[in-house]
Amino acid sequence: MQIDRRGLLRAGLGLLGGAALSACGGGSRPAAAPSFVTPTGEQVPAAERSRRTGPVRDFRLVAAESQVDLGGPVVRTWTYDGRVPGTPIRVRAGEVVRARLTNRLPQDTSVHWHGLALRNDADGVPGVTQRPIASGAEHVYEFAAAHPGTYWFHPHSGTQLDRGLYAPLIVDDPREPLAYDDEWIVVLDDWLDGVTGTPEDVLAELSKGMGGMSHGSMGHGSMGHGGSATPGPSASSSTHMMMGATSLLLGGDAGDVRYPRFLLNGRVPASPETFRAKPGSRVRIRVVNAGGDTAFRVALAGHRLTVTHTDGFPVRPAEADALLVGMGERYDVLVTLKDGVFPLVALAEGKDGLARALVRTSGAGSAPAAGARPRELDGDVARYSKLQPAEQARLAPKSPARSVRLKLTGSMMAYDWAINGRKYDPSVIHAVRSGERVRLSFVNRTTMWHPMHLHGHTFALAGSGVRKDTAIVLPGATLDVDFDADNPGLWMIHCHNIYHAESGMMTLLGYQRT
């Protein structure tokens, strides 16, 4: 069942007025009602001051309906400045982003600056950190970009993310330790808007659930290609619901939604973008998954990748053949290019499709077929367990002072995705205090994987210490992550599958007033 967003908005706007709402510890029963730091509280700008070490940089964004050429197919969709992806925003660490958004869409919108530890009132969550930006209105976001890395921005309003409203945000390190000759930003997406329907159509269909169907009645196809399966015949006449998408890497079901297109930098595989460089060039590739329901397995034919960052934070250099990138995740890699023409392929994990671009270092040579799949896709995948944080990215040793248990619940049968068995309710806030080391335990009680995202902070994976803000939680698994409560306000925690989140797999974390 779809969330009553108007009711939630009315309830959530009470936060802006400073009302104290119920706190929730590890379960769904409200505890005592402490008073929380609100997005307009004095603690928010106080925390921001130490992050502002550079000048203000001004940017303008126009969100509007546009006609976009995807490299052959032309669609009507919603975009930033008429482009898919939108124009990247680029600043140096410590500089202040001042972005003026003009909303020319037919409905309210917002902008969430994904992965950044920014001031709470700029986080872009209507009903929690701001009022929605009405059609025809403008809103100015202003925040310091404190940490270098690869980030991105998108709406936090309904299913708008699954249109064309997204763009990279790159924060450069003024003391960049990596040596490379060139850089390439790669944005991946699953696409249906203007082709088979709209994201609202998808949510409406999914919200009906699978009814009397069972997983046993679905055609799962034959396993192959390193754990992916080509979906078999669907047991229903649904337009958007995906049946039989299976991935060993994702622990089973790979996704809910059938997409007719997969894009790399806004282009279909038959008309790919070409990155040109000289043989022997060392290139930094920044990979962003802006998809709504699809993980991508990414490889560059004929090359090994050296992973240097995940979700903006550095790791010890680690070689791999391929990446597995969940929705909302980012990876930076270095690669030394050989002589020739090579496809960069992003396989839609567990689904029958891919996105791709070409790397050309020689004028000679023809491009491989649009459906070619490099053997590296079946090679060594850079999983979390193979990564270690760079020393400067490690959290200081400290035992958690507080644990928050978040059970991920729901199923495709009823499409009742939730946290702790309860659909998103803005009156349920998990309380923390400034200065605490907090452990979040994501306990996945479902048969699907969920990329869980924490706003306003970067957490460390318990055990390895790898720093991330979005992490895949496999079915039946528990993922423990730790973060330092050093950014006061009210913050979202949610699944970055846009349809899971909009169906209810979201909750709030709040800093208690001291």
Coordinates of C-alpha atoms in Angstrom, one line a residue:
M1 CA 0.0 0.0 0.0
Q2 CA 1.3 3.4 -0.9
I3 CA 2.2 5.8 1.9
D4 CA -0.2 8.7 2.6
R5 CA 2.4 11.2 1.9
R6 CA 0.1 14.2 2.6
G7 CA -0.6 12.9 6.1
L8 CA 3.1 12.3 6.7
L9 CA 3.9 15.7 5.4
R10 CA 1.5 17.3 7.8
A11 CA 3.0 15.3 10.7
G12 CA 6.5 15.9 9.6
L13 CA 6.2 19.6 9.3
G14 CA 5.7 19.7 13.1
L15 CA 9.4 19.0 13.3
L16 CA 10.2 22.4 11.7
G17 CA 8.2 24.0 14.5
G18 CA 10.4 22.4 17.1
A19 CA 7.9 19.9 18.5
A20 CA 9.3 17.0 20.5
L21 CA 8.2 13.7 19.1
S22 CA 8.4 10.1 20.4
A23 CA 11.8 8.4 20.3
C24 CA 12.2 4.7 19.5
G25 CA 15.2 2.7 20.6
G26 CA 15.6 -0.6 18.8
G27 CA 12.0 -1.6 18.3
S28 CA 8.7 -0.1 17.2
R29 CA 7.3 0.8 20.6
P30 CA 7.8 4.5 21.3
A31 CA 9.9 5.2 24.4
A32 CA 9.8 8.5 26.4
A33 CA 9.5 11.7 24.4
P34 CA 12.8 13.5 24.5
S35 CA 13.3 16.9 22.8
F36 CA 15.2 16.7 19.5
V37 CA 17.5 19.1 17.7
T38 CA 15.4 20.4 14.8
P39 CA 16.8 21.4 11.4
T40 CA 16.4 25.1 12.4
G41 CA 18.0 24.6 15.9
E42 CA 21.1 26.6 16.9
Q43 CA 23.2 23.4 17.0
V44 CA 22.9 23.0 13.2
P45 CA 24.8 26.1 12.1
A46 CA 27.2 25.7 15.0
A47 CA 28.3 22.2 13.6
E48 CA 28.5 23.7 10.2
R49 CA 31.0 26.5 11.1
S50 CA 34.0 24.2 11.4
R51 CA 33.3 22.8 7.9
R52 CA 33.4 26.2 6.2
T53 CA 37.0 26.8 5.2
G54 CA 36.6 28.1 1.6
P55 CA 34.6 30.6 -0.4
V56 CA 31.0 30.3 -1.5
R57 CA 30.3 28.9 -5.0
D58 CA 27.1 29.7 -6.7
F59 CA 25.1 27.3 -8.9
R60 CA 21.7 27.3 -10.5
L61 CA 19.4 24.3 -11.2
V62 CA 16.2 24.3 -13.2
A63 CA 14.0 21.2 -12.6
A64 CA 11.6 21.0 -15.6
E65 CA 10.0 18.6 -18.0
S66 CA 12.2 18.1 -21.1
Q67 CA 12.6 16.1 -24.3
V68 CA 15.8 14.1 -24.0
D69 CA 17.7 12.1 -26.7
L70 CA 19.0 8.9 -25.1
G71 CA 21.2 8.2 -28.1
G72 CA 18.3 7.3 -30.5
P73 CA 15.2 6.9 -28.3
V74 CA 13.7 10.3 -27.5
V75 CA 11.7 10.6 -24.3
R76 CA 9.8 13.2 -22.3
T77 CA 11.0 13.2 -18.8
W78 CA 12.0 15.4 -15.9
T79 CA 15.5 16.8 -15.8
Y80 CA 17.9 19.3 -14.3
D81 CA 18.7 21.8 -17.0
G82 CA 17.4 19.6 -19.8
R83 CA 20.1 17.0 -19.5
V84 CA 20.4 13.4 -18.3
P85 CA 22.5 13.2 -16.2
G86 CA 22.4 16.8 -15.1
T87 CA 25.5 19.0 -15.2
P88 CA 28.0 18.0 -12.5
I89 CA 28.5 20.4 -9.6
R90 CA 32.2 20.5 -8.7
V91 CA 33.9 22.3 -5.7
R92 CA 36.9 21.9 -3.5
A93 CA 36.7 20.5 0.0
G94 CA 35.7 23.2 2.4
E95 CA 34.0 25.4 -0.2
V96 CA 30.4 26.3 0.3
V97 CA 27.8 25.2 -2.3
R98 CA 25.0 27.7 -2.8
A99 CA 22.5 26.2 -5.2
R100 CA 19.4 27.9 -6.3
L101 CA 16.7 25.5 -7.6
T102 CA 13.9 26.7 -9.7
N103 CA 11.0 24.3 -9.8
R104 CA 9.2 24.2 -13.2
L105 CA 7.8 20.7 -12.7
P106 CA 4.1 20.2 -12.4
Q107 CA 4.5 19.1 -8.7
D108 CA 6.5 19.8 -5.5
T109 CA 10.1 18.7 -5.5
S110 CA 13.3 18.9 -3.4
V111 CA 17.1 18.1 -3.7
H112 CA 18.9 15.7 -1.5
W113 CA 22.8 15.9 -1.6
H114 CA 23.6 12.2 -1.3
G115 CA 26.5 11.2 0.9
L116 CA 27.5 14.6 2.1
A117 CA 27.8 15.4 5.8
L118 CA 26.1 18.7 5.4
R119 CA 24.0 20.9 7.6
N120 CA 20.7 19.4 8.5
D121 CA 18.4 22.1 7.0
A122 CA 20.0 21.6 3.6
D123 CA 19.4 17.8 3.5
G124 CA 16.4 18.1 1.2
V125 CA 13.8 15.9 2.8
P126 CA 10.3 17.5 2.6
G127 CA 8.4 17.3 5.9
V128 CA 11.6 16.6 7.9
T129 CA 14.3 19.2 7.0
Q130 CA 12.4 21.6 4.8
R131 CA 9.0 22.4 3.3
P132 CA 8.5 21.1 -0.2
I133 CA 9.4 23.4 -3.1
A134 CA 6.1 24.1 -4.8
S135 CA 5.7 24.2 -8.6
G136 CA 6.9 27.6 -9.8
A137 CA 8.9 28.4 -6.6
E138 CA 12.6 28.7 -5.9
H139 CA 14.7 27.4 -3.0
V140 CA 18.3 28.1 -2.1
Y141 CA 20.4 25.3 -0.6
E142 CA 23.6 26.4 1.1
F143 CA 26.1 24.1 2.8
A144 CA 29.8 23.4 3.2
A145 CA 31.2 20.4 1.3
A146 CA 33.7 19.2 3.9
H147 CA 34.9 15.9 2.6
P148 CA 36.5 15.1 -0.7
G149 CA 34.9 12.4 -2.8
T150 CA 32.3 11.3 -5.4
Y151 CA 28.8 12.3 -4.5
W152 CA 25.5 13.0 -6.3
F153 CA 22.2 14.8 -5.9
H154 CA 18.6 13.8 -6.6
P155 CA 15.1 14.6 -5.4
H156 CA 13.7 13.2 -2.1
S157 CA 10.1 13.6 -3.3
G158 CA 8.1 10.6 -4.2
T159 CA 9.5 8.5 -7.1
Q160 CA 11.0 11.5 -8.9
L161 CA 14.5 9.9 -8.6
D162 CA 13.4 7.3 -11.2
R163 CA 13.0 10.0 -13.9
G164 CA 16.0 12.0 -15.1
L165 CA 16.5 14.1 -12.0
Y166 CA 20.1 13.3 -10.9
A167 CA 23.6 14.6 -11.4
P168 CA 27.1 14.1 -9.9
L169 CA 28.6 16.3 -7.2
I170 CA 32.4 16.1 -7.1
V171 CA 34.3 17.4 -4.1
D172 CA 38.0 17.7 -5.0
D173 CA 40.8 17.2 -2.5
P174 CA 43.2 20.2 -2.6
R175 CA 45.9 17.8 -1.4
E176 CA 44.9 14.9 -3.8
P177 CA 47.3 12.0 -3.1
L178 CA 46.4 10.0 -6.3
A179 CA 48.4 10.5 -9.5
Y180 CA 46.4 10.2 -12.7
D181 CA 46.3 11.7 -16.2
D182 CA 42.5 12.0 -16.8
E183 CA 39.1 11.5 -15.2
W184 CA 35.8 10.1 -16.3
I185 CA 32.5 10.4 -14.4
V186 CA 30.2 7.4 -15.2
V187 CA 26.6 7.6 -14.1
L188 CA 24.5 4.4 -14.4
D189 CA 20.7 4.2 -14.5
D190 CA 17.8 2.0 -15.2
W191 CA 15.2 3.7 -17.4
L192 CA 11.5 3.4 -18.1
D193 CA 10.1 6.9 -17.9
G194 CA 8.4 7.8 -21.2
V195 CA 9.0 4.3 -22.6
T196 CA 6.7 1.9 -20.7
G197 CA 5.1 4.3 -18.3
T198 CA 6.1 6.5 -15.3
P199 CA 7.6 5.7 -11.9
E200 CA 4.2 6.5 -10.4
D201 CA 2.7 3.8 -12.6
V202 CA 5.3 1.4 -11.4
L203 CA 4.6 2.2 -7.7
A204 CA 0.9 1.8 -8.2
E205 CA 1.3 -1.6 -9.7
L206 CA 3.9 -2.9 -7.3
S207 CA 1.8 -1.7 -4.3
K208 CA -0.8 -4.3 -5.2
G209 CA 1.7 -7.0 -4.4
M210 CA 1.9 -10.4 -6.0
G211 CA -1.5 -11.5 -4.7
G212 CA -1.8 -15.3 -4.7
M213 CA 1.4 -15.8 -6.6
S214 CA 4.3 -17.6 -5.0
H215 CA 8.0 -17.5 -5.8
G216 CA 7.7 -21.2 -6.9
S217 CA 5.3 -20.2 -9.6
M218 CA 7.8 -17.7 -11.2
G219 CA 10.0 -18.7 -14.1
H220 CA 13.5 -18.1 -12.8
G221 CA 15.4 -18.8 -15.9
S222 CA 18.7 -20.8 -16.0
M223 CA 21.5 -19.7 -13.8
G224 CA 24.6 -18.5 -15.6
H225 CA 27.0 -15.7 -16.2
G226 CA 28.5 -15.7 -12.8
G227 CA 25.3 -15.9 -10.9
S228 CA 22.9 -13.9 -13.0
A229 CA 19.9 -15.3 -14.6
T230 CA 17.9 -14.3 -17.6
P231 CA 14.3 -13.9 -16.3
G232 CA 12.1 -16.7 -17.4
P233 CA 8.4 -16.4 -18.4
S234 CA 6.4 -14.2 -16.1
A235 CA 3.5 -15.8 -14.3
S236 CA 1.5 -12.6 -14.6
S237 CA 0.5 -10.0 -17.1
S238 CA 2.1 -7.2 -15.2
T239 CA 3.6 -4.3 -17.1
H240 CA 6.3 -3.3 -14.6
M241 CA 6.7 -6.1 -12.0
M242 CA 9.9 -8.1 -12.6
M243 CA 9.7 -11.9 -12.2
G244 CA 12.6 -14.3 -12.0
A245 CA 15.5 -11.8 -11.7
T246 CA 18.0 -13.7 -9.7
S247 CA 21.6 -13.1 -8.6
L248 CA 23.9 -15.1 -6.4
L249 CA 25.9 -12.0 -5.6
L250 CA 22.7 -10.4 -4.3
G251 CA 21.6 -13.5 -2.4
G252 CA 18.5 -14.3 -4.5
D253 CA 16.0 -11.9 -6.0
A254 CA 17.8 -9.1 -7.8
G255 CA 15.0 -6.6 -8.2
D256 CA 11.3 -5.8 -8.5
V257 CA 11.0 -3.7 -11.7
R258 CA 11.3 -4.5 -15.4
Y259 CA 13.2 -1.8 -17.2
P260 CA 13.3 -1.5 -21.0
R261 CA 16.5 0.5 -21.0
F262 CA 19.8 0.7 -19.1
L263 CA 21.8 3.9 -19.5
L264 CA 25.4 5.0 -19.0
N265 CA 25.7 8.8 -19.0
G266 CA 22.3 9.0 -20.4
R267 CA 22.8 6.8 -23.5
V268 CA 21.6 3.4 -24.6
P269 CA 24.1 0.7 -25.5
A270 CA 23.6 1.0 -29.2
S271 CA 24.8 4.6 -29.1
P272 CA 27.4 4.7 -26.4
E273 CA 29.5 7.5 -25.1
T274 CA 33.2 7.3 -26.1
F275 CA 35.9 8.2 -23.7
R276 CA 39.1 9.0 -25.6
A277 CA 42.6 8.9 -24.2
K278 CA 46.2 8.0 -25.1
P279 CA 47.5 4.5 -24.6
G280 CA 49.2 4.2 -21.3
S281 CA 47.0 6.9 -19.7
R282 CA 46.1 6.5 -16.1
V283 CA 42.5 7.3 -15.7
R284 CA 40.3 7.8 -12.6
I285 CA 36.8 6.6 -13.2
R286 CA 34.1 7.7 -10.8
V287 CA 31.1 5.3 -10.9
V288 CA 27.7 6.4 -9.6
N289 CA 24.6 4.2 -9.5
A290 CA 21.6 6.5 -9.9
G291 CA 19.2 3.6 -10.6
G292 CA 15.9 3.1 -8.9
D293 CA 15.8 -0.7 -8.6
T294 CA 19.0 -2.2 -10.3
A295 CA 22.5 -3.1 -9.1
F296 CA 25.1 -3.0 -11.7
R297 CA 28.2 -5.2 -12.2
V298 CA 30.8 -3.1 -13.9
A299 CA 33.9 -4.1 -15.8
L300 CA 36.2 -2.7 -18.5
A301 CA 37.2 -5.3 -21.1
G302 CA 40.8 -6.2 -21.1
H303 CA 41.6 -4.3 -17.9
R304 CA 41.9 -4.8 -14.2
L305 CA 40.6 -2.1 -11.9
T306 CA 42.3 -0.6 -8.9
V307 CA 39.6 0.4 -6.4
T308 CA 40.6 3.6 -4.5
H309 CA 37.4 4.9 -2.9
T310 CA 33.9 3.8 -2.1
D311 CA 31.2 6.3 -1.3
G312 CA 33.7 9.1 -1.4
F313 CA 36.1 7.8 1.2
P314 CA 39.5 6.2 0.4
V315 CA 40.4 2.5 0.7
R316 CA 43.7 0.8 0.5
P317 CA 44.2 0.2 -3.3
A318 CA 42.7 -3.1 -4.2
E319 CA 42.7 -4.8 -7.6
A320 CA 39.5 -6.4 -9.0
D321 CA 38.1 -7.4 -12.4
A322 CA 34.6 -5.9 -11.6
L323 CA 32.5 -3.8 -9.3
L324 CA 29.1 -4.6 -7.8
V325 CA 27.4 -1.2 -7.3
G326 CA 24.0 -0.9 -5.5
M327 CA 21.7 2.0 -5.9
G328 CA 23.2 5.1 -4.3
E329 CA 26.7 3.6 -4.1
R330 CA 29.8 5.1 -5.7
Y331 CA 33.2 3.6 -6.5
D332 CA 36.4 5.3 -7.7
V333 CA 38.9 3.2 -9.6
L334 CA 42.2 3.8 -11.4
V335 CA 43.0 2.0 -14.6
T336 CA 46.0 2.2 -17.0
L337 CA 44.5 2.0 -20.5
K338 CA 45.8 -0.3 -23.2
D339 CA 45.9 0.4 -26.9
G340 CA 42.7 -0.3 -28.7
V341 CA 38.9 0.0 -28.3
F342 CA 37.3 -1.4 -25.1
P343 CA 33.7 -1.5 -23.8
L344 CA 33.0 -0.4 -20.3
V345 CA 30.0 -2.6 -19.5
A346 CA 27.5 -2.3 -16.6
L347 CA 25.5 -5.5 -16.4
A348 CA 22.1 -5.0 -14.9
E349 CA 22.7 -7.6 -12.1
G350 CA 20.3 -10.5 -12.4
K351 CA 18.3 -8.8 -15.1
D352 CA 18.4 -9.2 -18.9
G353 CA 20.2 -6.1 -20.0
L354 CA 23.3 -3.8 -19.7
A355 CA 24.5 -0.3 -20.1
R356 CA 27.8 0.5 -21.8
A357 CA 30.3 3.0 -23.1
L358 CA 33.5 2.7 -25.1
V359 CA 37.1 3.6 -24.3
R360 CA 39.1 4.4 -27.3
T361 CA 42.9 4.9 -27.2
S362 CA 43.5 4.2 -30.9
G363 CA 42.1 5.5 -34.1
A364 CA 42.1 2.0 -35.5
G365 CA 39.8 -0.8 -34.5
S366 CA 36.1 -1.3 -34.4
A367 CA 33.8 -1.4 -31.4
P368 CA 32.5 -4.7 -30.2
A369 CA 28.8 -5.5 -30.6
A370 CA 26.4 -3.6 -28.3
G371 CA 25.6 -6.8 -26.3
A372 CA 29.2 -8.0 -25.8
R373 CA 30.0 -8.9 -22.2
P374 CA 33.6 -8.8 -21.1
R375 CA 35.0 -11.9 -19.5
E376 CA 36.0 -9.7 -16.5
L377 CA 32.3 -9.6 -15.5
D378 CA 32.8 -13.2 -14.4
G379 CA 36.1 -12.5 -12.6
D380 CA 37.0 -11.1 -9.2
V381 CA 34.4 -8.8 -7.9
A382 CA 35.4 -6.1 -5.4
R383 CA 33.2 -7.1 -2.4
Y384 CA 33.2 -5.3 0.9
S385 CA 35.1 -8.2 2.5
K386 CA 38.0 -7.5 0.1
L387 CA 38.4 -3.8 1.0
Q388 CA 40.2 -2.1 3.8
P389 CA 39.9 1.6 4.7
A390 CA 42.9 3.9 4.1
E391 CA 44.4 4.9 7.4
Q392 CA 43.1 8.5 7.1
A393 CA 39.5 7.1 6.7
R394 CA 39.5 4.9 9.8
L395 CA 37.3 5.8 12.7
A396 CA 39.2 6.2 15.9
P397 CA 38.9 3.1 18.1
K398 CA 35.9 3.5 20.4
S399 CA 33.2 1.2 21.6
P400 CA 29.6 2.0 20.6
A401 CA 27.7 3.8 23.4
R402 CA 24.4 3.1 21.8
S403 CA 23.0 0.4 19.5
V404 CA 20.0 0.9 17.2
R405 CA 18.5 -2.3 15.8
L406 CA 16.7 -1.8 12.5
K407 CA 14.9 -4.9 11.2
L408 CA 14.2 -4.8 7.5
T409 CA 10.8 -6.3 7.0
G410 CA 8.2 -7.0 4.2
S411 CA 7.8 -9.0 1.1
M412 CA 6.9 -8.8 -2.6
M413 CA 3.7 -10.7 -1.9
A414 CA 2.1 -7.8 -0.1
Y415 CA 4.7 -5.1 -1.0
D416 CA 4.7 -4.0 2.6
W417 CA 8.3 -3.0 3.0
A418 CA 9.1 -1.5 6.4
I419 CA 11.6 -1.1 9.2
N420 CA 10.8 -2.9 12.5
G421 CA 7.5 -4.0 11.0
R422 CA 6.3 -0.5 10.7
K423 CA 5.9 1.7 7.6
Y424 CA 7.5 5.1 7.7
D425 CA 6.1 7.2 10.5
P426 CA 7.7 10.6 11.2
S427 CA 6.7 10.3 14.9
V428 CA 9.1 7.3 15.3
I429 CA 12.6 8.7 15.8
H430 CA 15.6 6.7 16.9
A431 CA 17.4 8.9 19.5
V432 CA 21.1 9.5 19.7
R433 CA 23.3 12.1 21.5
S434 CA 26.1 14.2 20.2
G435 CA 29.5 12.7 20.8
E436 CA 28.3 9.1 20.9
R437 CA 29.7 6.3 18.8
V438 CA 26.5 4.7 17.5
R439 CA 26.0 1.2 16.1
L440 CA 23.3 0.6 13.6
S441 CA 22.4 -3.1 13.1
F442 CA 20.6 -3.7 9.8
V443 CA 18.8 -7.0 10.3
N444 CA 17.4 -8.2 7.0
R445 CA 14.3 -10.4 7.7
T446 CA 13.3 -10.4 4.0
T447 CA 14.2 -12.5 1.0
M448 CA 15.5 -9.5 -1.0
W449 CA 18.6 -7.3 -0.7
H450 CA 18.4 -3.7 0.4
P451 CA 20.9 -0.9 -0.1
M452 CA 20.6 1.0 3.2
H453 CA 21.5 4.7 3.2
L454 CA 22.1 7.0 6.2
H455 CA 21.8 10.7 5.6
G456 CA 24.2 13.3 6.9
H457 CA 26.9 10.8 8.0
T458 CA 29.4 8.2 6.8
F459 CA 29.5 5.0 8.7
A460 CA 32.2 2.3 9.1
L461 CA 31.4 -1.3 8.3
A462 CA 31.9 -3.2 11.6
G463 CA 34.9 -5.5 11.3
S464 CA 36.7 -4.0 8.2
G465 CA 36.1 -0.3 9.0
V466 CA 35.4 0.6 5.4
R467 CA 33.6 4.0 5.3
K468 CA 30.3 4.2 3.4
D469 CA 27.0 5.9 3.5
T470 CA 25.1 3.3 1.5
A471 CA 25.6 -0.4 1.9
I472 CA 24.1 -3.6 0.6
V473 CA 22.3 -5.8 3.2
L474 CA 21.8 -9.3 1.8
P475 CA 18.7 -11.3 2.5
G476 CA 18.7 -13.0 5.9
A477 CA 21.9 -11.2 6.9
T478 CA 22.8 -8.7 9.5
L479 CA 25.1 -5.8 8.7
D480 CA 26.5 -3.8 11.6
V481 CA 27.8 -0.3 11.0
D482 CA 29.2 2.4 13.3
F483 CA 29.2 6.2 13.1
D484 CA 30.1 9.1 15.2
A485 CA 27.1 11.3 16.2
D486 CA 28.8 14.6 15.2
N487 CA 26.2 16.3 12.9
P488 CA 23.0 17.3 14.9
G489 CA 19.6 17.3 13.4
L490 CA 16.9 14.9 12.1
W491 CA 18.2 12.4 9.6
M492 CA 16.6 9.8 7.3
I493 CA 17.7 6.1 7.2
H494 CA 16.1 4.2 4.3
C495 CA 16.4 1.6 1.6
H496 CA 17.7 3.2 -1.7
N497 CA 15.5 1.1 -3.8
I498 CA 13.1 3.9 -4.5
Y499 CA 10.0 1.7 -4.5
H500 CA 10.9 0.0 -1.2
A501 CA 11.5 3.4 0.4
E502 CA 8.2 4.9 -1.0
S503 CA 6.4 1.8 0.2
G504 CA 7.6 2.3 3.8
M505 CA 11.2 1.2 4.3
M506 CA 12.3 4.5 5.9
T507 CA 12.8 5.8 9.4
L508 CA 14.3 8.8 11.2
L509 CA 17.3 9.3 13.5
G510 CA 17.3 12.3 15.8
Y511 CA 19.8 14.0 18.1
Q512 CA 18.5 14.7 21.6
R513 CA 18.8 18.2 22.9
T514 CA 21.3 18.4 25.8

